Short mmCIF file of C-alpha atoms and ligand atoms in Angstrom, two decimals:
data_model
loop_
_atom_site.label_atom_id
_atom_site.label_comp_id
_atom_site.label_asym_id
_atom_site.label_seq_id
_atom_site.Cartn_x
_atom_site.Cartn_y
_atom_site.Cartn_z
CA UNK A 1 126.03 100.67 109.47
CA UNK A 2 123.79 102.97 111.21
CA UNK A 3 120.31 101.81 112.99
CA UNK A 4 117.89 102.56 109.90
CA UNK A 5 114.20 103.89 110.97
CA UNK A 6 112.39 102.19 107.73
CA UNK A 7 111.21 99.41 110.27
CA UNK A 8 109.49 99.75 114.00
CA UNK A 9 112.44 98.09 116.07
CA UNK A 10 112.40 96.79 119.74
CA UNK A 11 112.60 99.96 122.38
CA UNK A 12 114.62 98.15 123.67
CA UNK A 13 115.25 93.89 125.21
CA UNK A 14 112.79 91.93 123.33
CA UNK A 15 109.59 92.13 121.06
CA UNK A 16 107.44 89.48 119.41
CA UNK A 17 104.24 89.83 118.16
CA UNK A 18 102.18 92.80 117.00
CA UNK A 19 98.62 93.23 119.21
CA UNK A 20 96.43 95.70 119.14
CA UNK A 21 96.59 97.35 115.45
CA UNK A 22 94.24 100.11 114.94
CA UNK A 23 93.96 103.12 113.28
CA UNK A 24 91.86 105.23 116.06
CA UNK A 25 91.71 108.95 116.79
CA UNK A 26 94.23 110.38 114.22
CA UNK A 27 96.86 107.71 114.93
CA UNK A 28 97.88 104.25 113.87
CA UNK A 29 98.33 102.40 117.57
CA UNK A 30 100.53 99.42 117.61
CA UNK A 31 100.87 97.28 120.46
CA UNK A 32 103.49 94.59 120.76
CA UNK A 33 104.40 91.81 122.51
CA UNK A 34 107.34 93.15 125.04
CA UNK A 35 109.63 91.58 127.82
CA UNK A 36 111.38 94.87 128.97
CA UNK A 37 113.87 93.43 131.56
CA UNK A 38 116.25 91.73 129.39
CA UNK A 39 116.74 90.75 125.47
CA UNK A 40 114.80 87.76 125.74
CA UNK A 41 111.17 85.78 125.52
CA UNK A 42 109.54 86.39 129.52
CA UNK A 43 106.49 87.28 131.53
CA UNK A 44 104.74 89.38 128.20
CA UNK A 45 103.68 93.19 128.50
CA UNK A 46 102.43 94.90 125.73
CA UNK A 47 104.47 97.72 124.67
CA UNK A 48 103.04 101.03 122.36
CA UNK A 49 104.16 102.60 119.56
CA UNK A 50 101.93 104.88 117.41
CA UNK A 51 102.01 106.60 114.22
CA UNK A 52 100.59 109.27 111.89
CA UNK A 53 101.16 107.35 108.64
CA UNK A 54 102.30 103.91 109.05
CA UNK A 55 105.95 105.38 108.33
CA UNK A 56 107.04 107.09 111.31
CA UNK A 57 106.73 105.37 114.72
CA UNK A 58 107.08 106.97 118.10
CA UNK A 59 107.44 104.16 120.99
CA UNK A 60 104.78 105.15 123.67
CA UNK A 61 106.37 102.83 127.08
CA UNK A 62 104.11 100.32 128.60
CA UNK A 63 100.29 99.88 127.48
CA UNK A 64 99.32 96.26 129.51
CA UNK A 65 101.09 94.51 132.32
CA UNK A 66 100.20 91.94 134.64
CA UNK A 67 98.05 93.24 137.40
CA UNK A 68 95.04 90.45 138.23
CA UNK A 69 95.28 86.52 139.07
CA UNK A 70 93.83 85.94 135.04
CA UNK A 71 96.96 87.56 133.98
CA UNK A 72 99.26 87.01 136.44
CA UNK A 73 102.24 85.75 134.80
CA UNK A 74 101.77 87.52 131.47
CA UNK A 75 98.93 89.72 128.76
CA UNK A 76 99.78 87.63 125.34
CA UNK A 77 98.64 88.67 122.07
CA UNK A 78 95.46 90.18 120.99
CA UNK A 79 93.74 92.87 119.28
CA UNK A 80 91.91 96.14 119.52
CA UNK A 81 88.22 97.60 118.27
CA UNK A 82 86.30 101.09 118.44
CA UNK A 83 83.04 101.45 119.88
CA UNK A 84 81.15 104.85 121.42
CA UNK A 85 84.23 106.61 120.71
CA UNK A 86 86.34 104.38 122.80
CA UNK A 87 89.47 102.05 122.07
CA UNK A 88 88.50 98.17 123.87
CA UNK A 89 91.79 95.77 124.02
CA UNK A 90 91.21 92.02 124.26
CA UNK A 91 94.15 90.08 124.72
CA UNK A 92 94.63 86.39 126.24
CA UNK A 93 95.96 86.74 130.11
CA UNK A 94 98.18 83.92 131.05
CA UNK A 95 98.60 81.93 134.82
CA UNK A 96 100.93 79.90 135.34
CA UNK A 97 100.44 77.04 137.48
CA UNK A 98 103.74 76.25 138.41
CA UNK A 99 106.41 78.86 137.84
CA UNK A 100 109.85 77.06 136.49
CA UNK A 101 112.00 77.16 139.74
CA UNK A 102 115.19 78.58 137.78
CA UNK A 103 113.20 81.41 136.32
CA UNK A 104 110.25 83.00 137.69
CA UNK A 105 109.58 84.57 133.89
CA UNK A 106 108.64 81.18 132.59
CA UNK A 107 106.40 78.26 133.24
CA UNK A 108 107.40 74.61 134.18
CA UNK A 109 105.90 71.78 131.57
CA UNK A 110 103.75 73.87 130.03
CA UNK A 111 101.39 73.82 132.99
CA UNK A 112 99.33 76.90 132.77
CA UNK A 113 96.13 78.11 131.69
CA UNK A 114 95.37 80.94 129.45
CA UNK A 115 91.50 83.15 130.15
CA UNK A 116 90.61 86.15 127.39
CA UNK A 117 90.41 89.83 128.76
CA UNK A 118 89.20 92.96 128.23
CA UNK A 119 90.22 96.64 128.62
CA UNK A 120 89.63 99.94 127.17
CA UNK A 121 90.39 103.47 127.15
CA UNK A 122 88.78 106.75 126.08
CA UNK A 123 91.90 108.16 124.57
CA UNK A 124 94.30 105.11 123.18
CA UNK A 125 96.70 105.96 125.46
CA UNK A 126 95.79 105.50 128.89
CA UNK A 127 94.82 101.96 130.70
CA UNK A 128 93.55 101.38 133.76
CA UNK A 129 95.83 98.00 134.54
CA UNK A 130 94.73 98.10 138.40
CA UNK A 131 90.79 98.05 137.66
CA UNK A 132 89.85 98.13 134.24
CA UNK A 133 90.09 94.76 133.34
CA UNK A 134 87.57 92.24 132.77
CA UNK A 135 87.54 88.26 132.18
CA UNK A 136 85.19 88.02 128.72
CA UNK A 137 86.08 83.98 128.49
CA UNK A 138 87.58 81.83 130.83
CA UNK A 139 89.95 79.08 130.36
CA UNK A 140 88.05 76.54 127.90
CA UNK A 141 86.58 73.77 130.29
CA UNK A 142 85.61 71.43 127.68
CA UNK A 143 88.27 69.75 126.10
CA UNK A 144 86.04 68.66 122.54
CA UNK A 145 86.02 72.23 122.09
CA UNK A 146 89.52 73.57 122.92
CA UNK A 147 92.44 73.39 125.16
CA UNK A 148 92.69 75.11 128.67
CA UNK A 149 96.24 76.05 128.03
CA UNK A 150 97.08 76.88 124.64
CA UNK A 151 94.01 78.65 123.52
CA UNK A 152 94.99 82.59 122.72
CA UNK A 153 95.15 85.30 120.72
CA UNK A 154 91.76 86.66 120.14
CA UNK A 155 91.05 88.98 116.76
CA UNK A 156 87.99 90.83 117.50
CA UNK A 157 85.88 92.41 114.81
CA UNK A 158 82.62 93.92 114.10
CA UNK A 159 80.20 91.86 111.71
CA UNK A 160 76.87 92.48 110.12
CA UNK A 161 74.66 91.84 113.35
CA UNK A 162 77.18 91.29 116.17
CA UNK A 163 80.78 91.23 117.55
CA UNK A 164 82.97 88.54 116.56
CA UNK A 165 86.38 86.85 117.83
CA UNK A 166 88.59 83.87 116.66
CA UNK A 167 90.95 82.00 118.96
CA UNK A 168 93.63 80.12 118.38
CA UNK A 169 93.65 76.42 119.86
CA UNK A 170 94.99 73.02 119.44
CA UNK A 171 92.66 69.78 119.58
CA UNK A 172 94.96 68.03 122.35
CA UNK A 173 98.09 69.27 121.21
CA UNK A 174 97.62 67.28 118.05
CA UNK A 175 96.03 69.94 115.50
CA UNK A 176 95.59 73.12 115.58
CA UNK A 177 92.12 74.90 115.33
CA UNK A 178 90.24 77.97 115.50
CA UNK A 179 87.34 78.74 117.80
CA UNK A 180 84.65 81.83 117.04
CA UNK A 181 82.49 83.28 119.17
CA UNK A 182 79.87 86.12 118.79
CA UNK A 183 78.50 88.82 121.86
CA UNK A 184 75.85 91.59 121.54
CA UNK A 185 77.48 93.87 124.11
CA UNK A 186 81.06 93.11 123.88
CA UNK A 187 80.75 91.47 127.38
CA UNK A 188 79.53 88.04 127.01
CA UNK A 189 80.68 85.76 124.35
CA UNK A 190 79.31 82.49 123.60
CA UNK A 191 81.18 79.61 121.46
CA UNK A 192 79.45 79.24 118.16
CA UNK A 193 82.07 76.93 115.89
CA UNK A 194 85.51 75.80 114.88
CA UNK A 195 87.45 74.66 112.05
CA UNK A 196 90.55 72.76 111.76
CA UNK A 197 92.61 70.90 108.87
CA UNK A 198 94.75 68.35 110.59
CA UNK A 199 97.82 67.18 111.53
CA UNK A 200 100.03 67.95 108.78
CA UNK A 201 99.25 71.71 109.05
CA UNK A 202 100.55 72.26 112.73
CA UNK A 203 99.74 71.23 116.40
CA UNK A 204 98.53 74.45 117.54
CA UNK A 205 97.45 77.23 115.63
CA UNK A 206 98.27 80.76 116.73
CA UNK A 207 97.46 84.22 116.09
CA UNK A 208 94.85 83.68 113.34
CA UNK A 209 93.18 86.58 111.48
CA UNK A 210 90.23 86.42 109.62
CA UNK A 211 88.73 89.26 107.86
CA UNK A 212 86.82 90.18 103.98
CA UNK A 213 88.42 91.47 101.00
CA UNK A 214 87.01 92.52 97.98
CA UNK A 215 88.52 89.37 96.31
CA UNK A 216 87.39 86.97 98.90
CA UNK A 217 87.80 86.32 103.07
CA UNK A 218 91.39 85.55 104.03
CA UNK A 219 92.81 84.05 107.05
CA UNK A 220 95.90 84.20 108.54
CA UNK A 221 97.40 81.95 110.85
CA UNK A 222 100.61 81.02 112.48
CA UNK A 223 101.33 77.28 112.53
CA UNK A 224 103.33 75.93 115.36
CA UNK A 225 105.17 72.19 114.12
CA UNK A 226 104.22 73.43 110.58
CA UNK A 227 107.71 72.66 108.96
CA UNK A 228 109.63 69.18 110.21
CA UNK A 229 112.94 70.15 108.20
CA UNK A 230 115.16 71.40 110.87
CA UNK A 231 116.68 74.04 108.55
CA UNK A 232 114.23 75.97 108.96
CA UNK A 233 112.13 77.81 111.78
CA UNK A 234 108.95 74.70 112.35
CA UNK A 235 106.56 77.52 113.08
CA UNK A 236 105.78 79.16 110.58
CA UNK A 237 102.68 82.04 109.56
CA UNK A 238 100.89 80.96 106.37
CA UNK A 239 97.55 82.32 104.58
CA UNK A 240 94.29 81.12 103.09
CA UNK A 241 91.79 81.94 100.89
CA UNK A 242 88.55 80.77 102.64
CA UNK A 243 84.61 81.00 102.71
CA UNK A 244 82.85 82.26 106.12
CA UNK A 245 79.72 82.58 106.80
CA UNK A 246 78.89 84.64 109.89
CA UNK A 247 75.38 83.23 111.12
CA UNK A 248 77.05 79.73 111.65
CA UNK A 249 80.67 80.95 112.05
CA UNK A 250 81.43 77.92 109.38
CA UNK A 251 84.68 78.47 107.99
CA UNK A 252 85.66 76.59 104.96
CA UNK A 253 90.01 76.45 104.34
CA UNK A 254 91.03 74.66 101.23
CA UNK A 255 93.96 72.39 101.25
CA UNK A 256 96.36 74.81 99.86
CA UNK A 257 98.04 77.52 101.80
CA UNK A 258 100.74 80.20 100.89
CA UNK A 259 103.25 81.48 103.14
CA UNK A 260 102.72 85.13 104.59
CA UNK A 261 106.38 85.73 103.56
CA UNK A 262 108.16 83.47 101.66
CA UNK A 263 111.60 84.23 103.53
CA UNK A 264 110.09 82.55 106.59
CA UNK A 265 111.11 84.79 109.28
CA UNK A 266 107.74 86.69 109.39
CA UNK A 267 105.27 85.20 112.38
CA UNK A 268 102.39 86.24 114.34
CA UNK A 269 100.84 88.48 111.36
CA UNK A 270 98.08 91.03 112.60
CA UNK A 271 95.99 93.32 110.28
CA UNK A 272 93.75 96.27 110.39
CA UNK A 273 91.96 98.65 108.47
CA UNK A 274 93.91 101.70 107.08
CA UNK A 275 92.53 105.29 107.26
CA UNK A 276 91.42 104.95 103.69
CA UNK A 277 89.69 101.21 104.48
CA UNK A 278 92.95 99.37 102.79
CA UNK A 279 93.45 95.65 104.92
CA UNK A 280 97.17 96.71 105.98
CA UNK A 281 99.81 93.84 107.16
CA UNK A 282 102.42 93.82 109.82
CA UNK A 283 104.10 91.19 111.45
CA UNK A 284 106.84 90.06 113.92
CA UNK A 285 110.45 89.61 112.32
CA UNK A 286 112.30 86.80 114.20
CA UNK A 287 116.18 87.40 115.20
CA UNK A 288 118.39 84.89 115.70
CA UNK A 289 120.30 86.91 117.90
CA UNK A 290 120.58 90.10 120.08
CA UNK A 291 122.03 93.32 118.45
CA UNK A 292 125.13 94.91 119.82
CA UNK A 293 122.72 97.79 120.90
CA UNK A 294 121.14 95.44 122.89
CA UNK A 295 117.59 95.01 121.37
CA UNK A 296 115.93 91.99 119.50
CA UNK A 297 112.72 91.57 117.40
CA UNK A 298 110.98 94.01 114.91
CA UNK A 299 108.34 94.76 112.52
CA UNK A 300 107.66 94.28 108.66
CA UNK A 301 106.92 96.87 107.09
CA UNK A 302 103.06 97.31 106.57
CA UNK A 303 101.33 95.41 103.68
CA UNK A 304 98.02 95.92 101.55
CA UNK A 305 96.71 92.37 101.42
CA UNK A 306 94.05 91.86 98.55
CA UNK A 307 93.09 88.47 97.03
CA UNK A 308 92.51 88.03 93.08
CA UNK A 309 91.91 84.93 91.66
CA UNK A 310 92.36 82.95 94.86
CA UNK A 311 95.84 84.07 95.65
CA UNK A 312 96.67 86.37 98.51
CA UNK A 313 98.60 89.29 97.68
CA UNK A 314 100.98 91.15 99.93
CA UNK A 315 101.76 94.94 98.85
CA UNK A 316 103.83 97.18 99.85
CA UNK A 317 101.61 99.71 101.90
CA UNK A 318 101.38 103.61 99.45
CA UNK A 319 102.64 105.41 102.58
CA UNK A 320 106.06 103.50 102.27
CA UNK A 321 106.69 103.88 98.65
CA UNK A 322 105.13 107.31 98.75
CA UNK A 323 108.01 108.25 101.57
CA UNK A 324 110.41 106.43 99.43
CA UNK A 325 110.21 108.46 96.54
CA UNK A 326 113.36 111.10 96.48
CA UNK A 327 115.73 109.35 94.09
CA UNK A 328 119.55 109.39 95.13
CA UNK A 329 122.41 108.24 93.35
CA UNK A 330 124.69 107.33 95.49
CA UNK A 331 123.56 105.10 98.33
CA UNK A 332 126.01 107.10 100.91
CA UNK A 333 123.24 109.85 100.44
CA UNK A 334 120.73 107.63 101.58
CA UNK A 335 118.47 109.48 104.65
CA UNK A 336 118.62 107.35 108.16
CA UNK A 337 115.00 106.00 107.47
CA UNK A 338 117.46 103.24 104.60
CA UNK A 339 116.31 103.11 101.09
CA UNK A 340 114.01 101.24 98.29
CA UNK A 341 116.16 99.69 95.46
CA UNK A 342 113.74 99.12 92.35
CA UNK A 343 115.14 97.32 89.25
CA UNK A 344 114.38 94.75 86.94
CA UNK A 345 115.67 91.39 87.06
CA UNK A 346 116.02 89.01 83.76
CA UNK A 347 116.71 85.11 84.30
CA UNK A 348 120.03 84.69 85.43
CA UNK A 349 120.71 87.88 86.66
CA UNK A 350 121.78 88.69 90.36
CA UNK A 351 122.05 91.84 92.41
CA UNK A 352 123.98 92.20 95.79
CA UNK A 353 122.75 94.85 98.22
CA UNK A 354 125.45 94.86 101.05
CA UNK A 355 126.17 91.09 100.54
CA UNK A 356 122.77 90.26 100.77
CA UNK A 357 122.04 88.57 97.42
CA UNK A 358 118.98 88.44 95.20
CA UNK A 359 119.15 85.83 92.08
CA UNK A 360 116.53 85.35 89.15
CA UNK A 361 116.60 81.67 88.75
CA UNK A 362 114.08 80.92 85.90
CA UNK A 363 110.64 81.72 87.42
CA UNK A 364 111.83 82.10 90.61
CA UNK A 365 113.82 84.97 93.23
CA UNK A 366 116.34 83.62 95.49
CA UNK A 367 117.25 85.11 98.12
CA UNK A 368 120.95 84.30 99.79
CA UNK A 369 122.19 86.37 103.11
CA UNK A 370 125.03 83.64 104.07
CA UNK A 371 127.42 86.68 104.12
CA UNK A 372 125.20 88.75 106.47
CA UNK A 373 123.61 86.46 108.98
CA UNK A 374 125.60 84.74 111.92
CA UNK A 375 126.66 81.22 111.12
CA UNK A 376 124.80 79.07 113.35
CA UNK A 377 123.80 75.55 113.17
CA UNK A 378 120.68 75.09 111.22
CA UNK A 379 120.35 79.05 110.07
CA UNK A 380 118.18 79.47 107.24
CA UNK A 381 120.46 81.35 104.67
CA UNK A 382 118.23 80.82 101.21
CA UNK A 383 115.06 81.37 100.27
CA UNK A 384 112.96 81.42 97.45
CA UNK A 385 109.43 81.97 95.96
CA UNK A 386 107.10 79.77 94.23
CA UNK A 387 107.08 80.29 90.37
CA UNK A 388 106.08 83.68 89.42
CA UNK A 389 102.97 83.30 87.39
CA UNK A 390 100.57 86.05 87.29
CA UNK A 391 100.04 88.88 85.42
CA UNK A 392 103.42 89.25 84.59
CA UNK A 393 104.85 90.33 80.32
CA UNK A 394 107.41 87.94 81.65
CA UNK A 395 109.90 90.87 83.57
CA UNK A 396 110.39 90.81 87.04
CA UNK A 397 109.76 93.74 88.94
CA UNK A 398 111.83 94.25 92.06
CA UNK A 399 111.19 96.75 95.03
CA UNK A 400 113.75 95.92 97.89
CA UNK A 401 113.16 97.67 101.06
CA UNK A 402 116.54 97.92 102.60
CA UNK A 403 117.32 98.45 106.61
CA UNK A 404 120.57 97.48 108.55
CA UNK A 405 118.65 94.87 109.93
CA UNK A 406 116.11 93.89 107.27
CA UNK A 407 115.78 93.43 103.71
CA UNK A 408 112.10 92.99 101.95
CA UNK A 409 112.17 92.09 98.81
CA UNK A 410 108.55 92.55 97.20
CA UNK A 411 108.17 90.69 93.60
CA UNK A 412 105.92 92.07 91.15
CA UNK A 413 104.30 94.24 93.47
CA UNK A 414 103.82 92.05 96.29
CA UNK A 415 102.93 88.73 94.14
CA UNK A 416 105.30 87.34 96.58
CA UNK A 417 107.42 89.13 99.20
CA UNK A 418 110.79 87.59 100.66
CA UNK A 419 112.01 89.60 103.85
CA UNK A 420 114.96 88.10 105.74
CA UNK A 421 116.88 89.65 109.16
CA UNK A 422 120.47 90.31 108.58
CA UNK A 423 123.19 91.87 110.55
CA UNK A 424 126.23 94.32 109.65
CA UNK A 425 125.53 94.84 106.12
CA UNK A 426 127.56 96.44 103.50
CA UNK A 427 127.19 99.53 102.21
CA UNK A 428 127.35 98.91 98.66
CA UNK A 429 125.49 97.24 95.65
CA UNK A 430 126.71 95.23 93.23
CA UNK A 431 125.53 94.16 89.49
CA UNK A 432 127.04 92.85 86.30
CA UNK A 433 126.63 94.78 82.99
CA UNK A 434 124.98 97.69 83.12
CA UNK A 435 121.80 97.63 84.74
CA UNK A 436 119.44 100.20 86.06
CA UNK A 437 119.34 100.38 89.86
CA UNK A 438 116.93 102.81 91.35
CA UNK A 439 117.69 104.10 94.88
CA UNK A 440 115.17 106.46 96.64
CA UNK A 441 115.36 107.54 100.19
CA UNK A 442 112.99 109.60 102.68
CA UNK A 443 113.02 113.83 102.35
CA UNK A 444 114.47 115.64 105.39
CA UNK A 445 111.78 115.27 108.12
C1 LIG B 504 103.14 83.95 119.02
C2 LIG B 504 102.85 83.82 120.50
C3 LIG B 504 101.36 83.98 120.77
C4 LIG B 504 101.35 84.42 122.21
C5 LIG B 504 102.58 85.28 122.28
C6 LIG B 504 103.30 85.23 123.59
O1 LIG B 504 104.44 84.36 118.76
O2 LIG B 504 103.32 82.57 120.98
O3 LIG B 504 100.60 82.83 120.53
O4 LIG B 504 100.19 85.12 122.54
O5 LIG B 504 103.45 84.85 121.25
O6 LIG B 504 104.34 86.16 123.62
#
């Protein structure tokens, strides 16, 4: 099957997270984690891709690379802000204190320390690596408020009075925790609180998001250690809805958490606001393995998040479904972008797109892509969602985003979403009776 262009895919080598997500100037700019000398996890760069409309991505080269003793051995996650016209980057710089002898792209023990940066530009595009960075927190020096070495991943926004950011941190590698602090000028930060669960919801908490709906605040965080089955990936990106209150930067999680995705290869989530003010969704999409062209790690495509009564919605983003509206039928007339599939599904009832198979089982979908995921020990091959519950006449509404190398499935419009890699998929879809599959594609562009 041809490489589909429905998802942002690695340039090339190897992605991870999405940084930097902004719409700024006329384009959506999205940064990403990026190792460009081979297909694997190394010293991090942040690649660039940007976009008109969220649908069609044009990869920009190298944004950040390591250039000053903070960020000497790699410029991890982060995110982006506009002030006076111009774009300002803050990312987490790593240094490692002892390089592994075997492989000068990764660190021995864990012994390195991680400081938070800052750089801008006056056009999105262009960064001055060689002098235009700046050191807005150092490592964290006081270990009863974070760890030196795993604290990253600042999200930066703008509240009522002041800048904010949250960190990600771990309270001695035994729970993971966020950190906020507030500036005036964008410069100097000061520590104001933290908040943290426990144990049982992951040593180290990364990436977190935390930003205001119209339903209620939301944050996002991805849980390293969250999951002790071994079938499964143990880190894993899960959601809140929560209570902040800016003056004291108290943040108040409940107990209960849903998963970002419930086909648990989502991680490292990152939102920002859409030209229209709409809290849009992307995330990482973890791959087992490299592709035979030689690339590994994507992006989901971009989701509306909204909360109403206390549950977190994920939707598919208008600019997808509004691209994905010429209906075909035939799938071989499908454009290179791939395809939505939109049906109904009643209990019992399965559909298989290319192998990849999607079962009603009472109040539930299951998802099963045993025939188009490499058999390795411990792969995750089903998933599922909680009970569907809400306002629902009882049918099940399916939209199924379909690339070779990814298949979202978004239930009752984005109740729950399950999006799982897969590899070589078919080019057919299969049904009993006679149900109504809907196939749309992209226009010509
Ligand atoms: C999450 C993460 C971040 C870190 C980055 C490094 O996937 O571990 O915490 O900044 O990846 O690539």
């Amino acid at each position: 099957m041809k490489r589909h262009t429905l998802h942002l895919k690695a340039p090339d080598n190897w992605v991870n997270d999405p940084n930097g997500f902004i719409y700024y100037k006329g384009y959506y700019h999205l940064f990403y984690q990026y190792f460009p000398y081979g297909p694997r996890w190394g010293t991090m760069h942040w690649g660039h891709a940007v976009s008109r409309d969220l649908v069609t991505w044009e990869h920009k080269g190298l944004a950040l690379y390591p250039t000053t003793r903070a960020d000497q051995n790699g410029c991890f996650s982060g995110s982006a802000i506009e002030q006076d016209g111009k774009l300002y980057l803050v990312y987490t710089g790593v240094r490692y204190e002892v390089v592994n002898p075997d492989d000068p792209h990764t660190c021995l023990d864990e012994q390195f320390e991680s400081a938070q940066l800052m750089i801008s530009s006056e056009d999105g595009f262009r960064f001055d690596n060689e002098h235009g960075k700046e050191v807005i927190i150092p490592p964290v020096t006081d270990p009863a408020i974070g760890d030196r070495t795993h604290t990253r991943d600042p999200k930066i926004w703008r509240g009522k009075d002041a800048w904010y950011l949250v960190l990600g941190s771990t309270m001695g590698e035994k729970y993971g925790e966020v950190l906020f602090y507030r500036s005036d000028d964008l410069h100097t930060w000061t520590y104001v609180d933290k908040a943290w669960k426990g144990p049982e919801y992951g040593w180290m908490w990364e990436c977190p998001d935390y930003f205001p709906t119209e339903g209620g605040d939301v944050l996002l965080l991805s849980a390293m250690g969250l999951l002790k089955n071994g079938e499964k990936e143990k880190n894993q990106s899960i959601c809140f809805p929560v209570t902040f209150d800016e003056e004291t930067c108290s943040l108040d999680i409940p107990d209960q958490y849903q998963y970002l995705d419930y086909g648990l290869d989502l991680y490292a989530p990152q939102t920002a606001l859409d030209k229209d003010g709409r809290r849009t969704m992307v995330a990482w999409v973890r791959m087992p393995r490299v592709t035979e062209e030689g690339w590994i790690g994507m992006f989901c495509s971009p989701r509306v998040v909204e909360v109403k009564d206390g549950h977190v919605f994920f939707r598919m983003h208008p600019n997808i479904r509004k691209a994905f509206s010429k209906a075909v039928y035939d799938i071989k007339d499908v454009s290179d972008d791939g395809y939505m599939a939109s049906f109904e599904l009643e209990d019992g009832e399965t559909v298989t797109i290319g192998g990849y198979v999607i079962r009603r089982t009472g109040d539930r979908i299951v998802t099963d892509r045993s025939n188009v995921y490499p058999a390795f020990e411990g792969a995750h091959l089903v998933s599922e969602t909680p009970d569907i519950s809400r306002g629902t006449d009882g049918s099940f509404h399916l939209e199924v985003l379909v690339d070779s190398n990814l298949i979202e499935t978004y239930v009752n419009d984005g109740e729950y979403v399950i999006s799982n890699a897969v590899y070589d998929l078919g080019n057919e879809i299969q049904y009993d009776g006679d149900k109504k599959i809907r196939l749309y594609t992209t226009s010509e562009r």
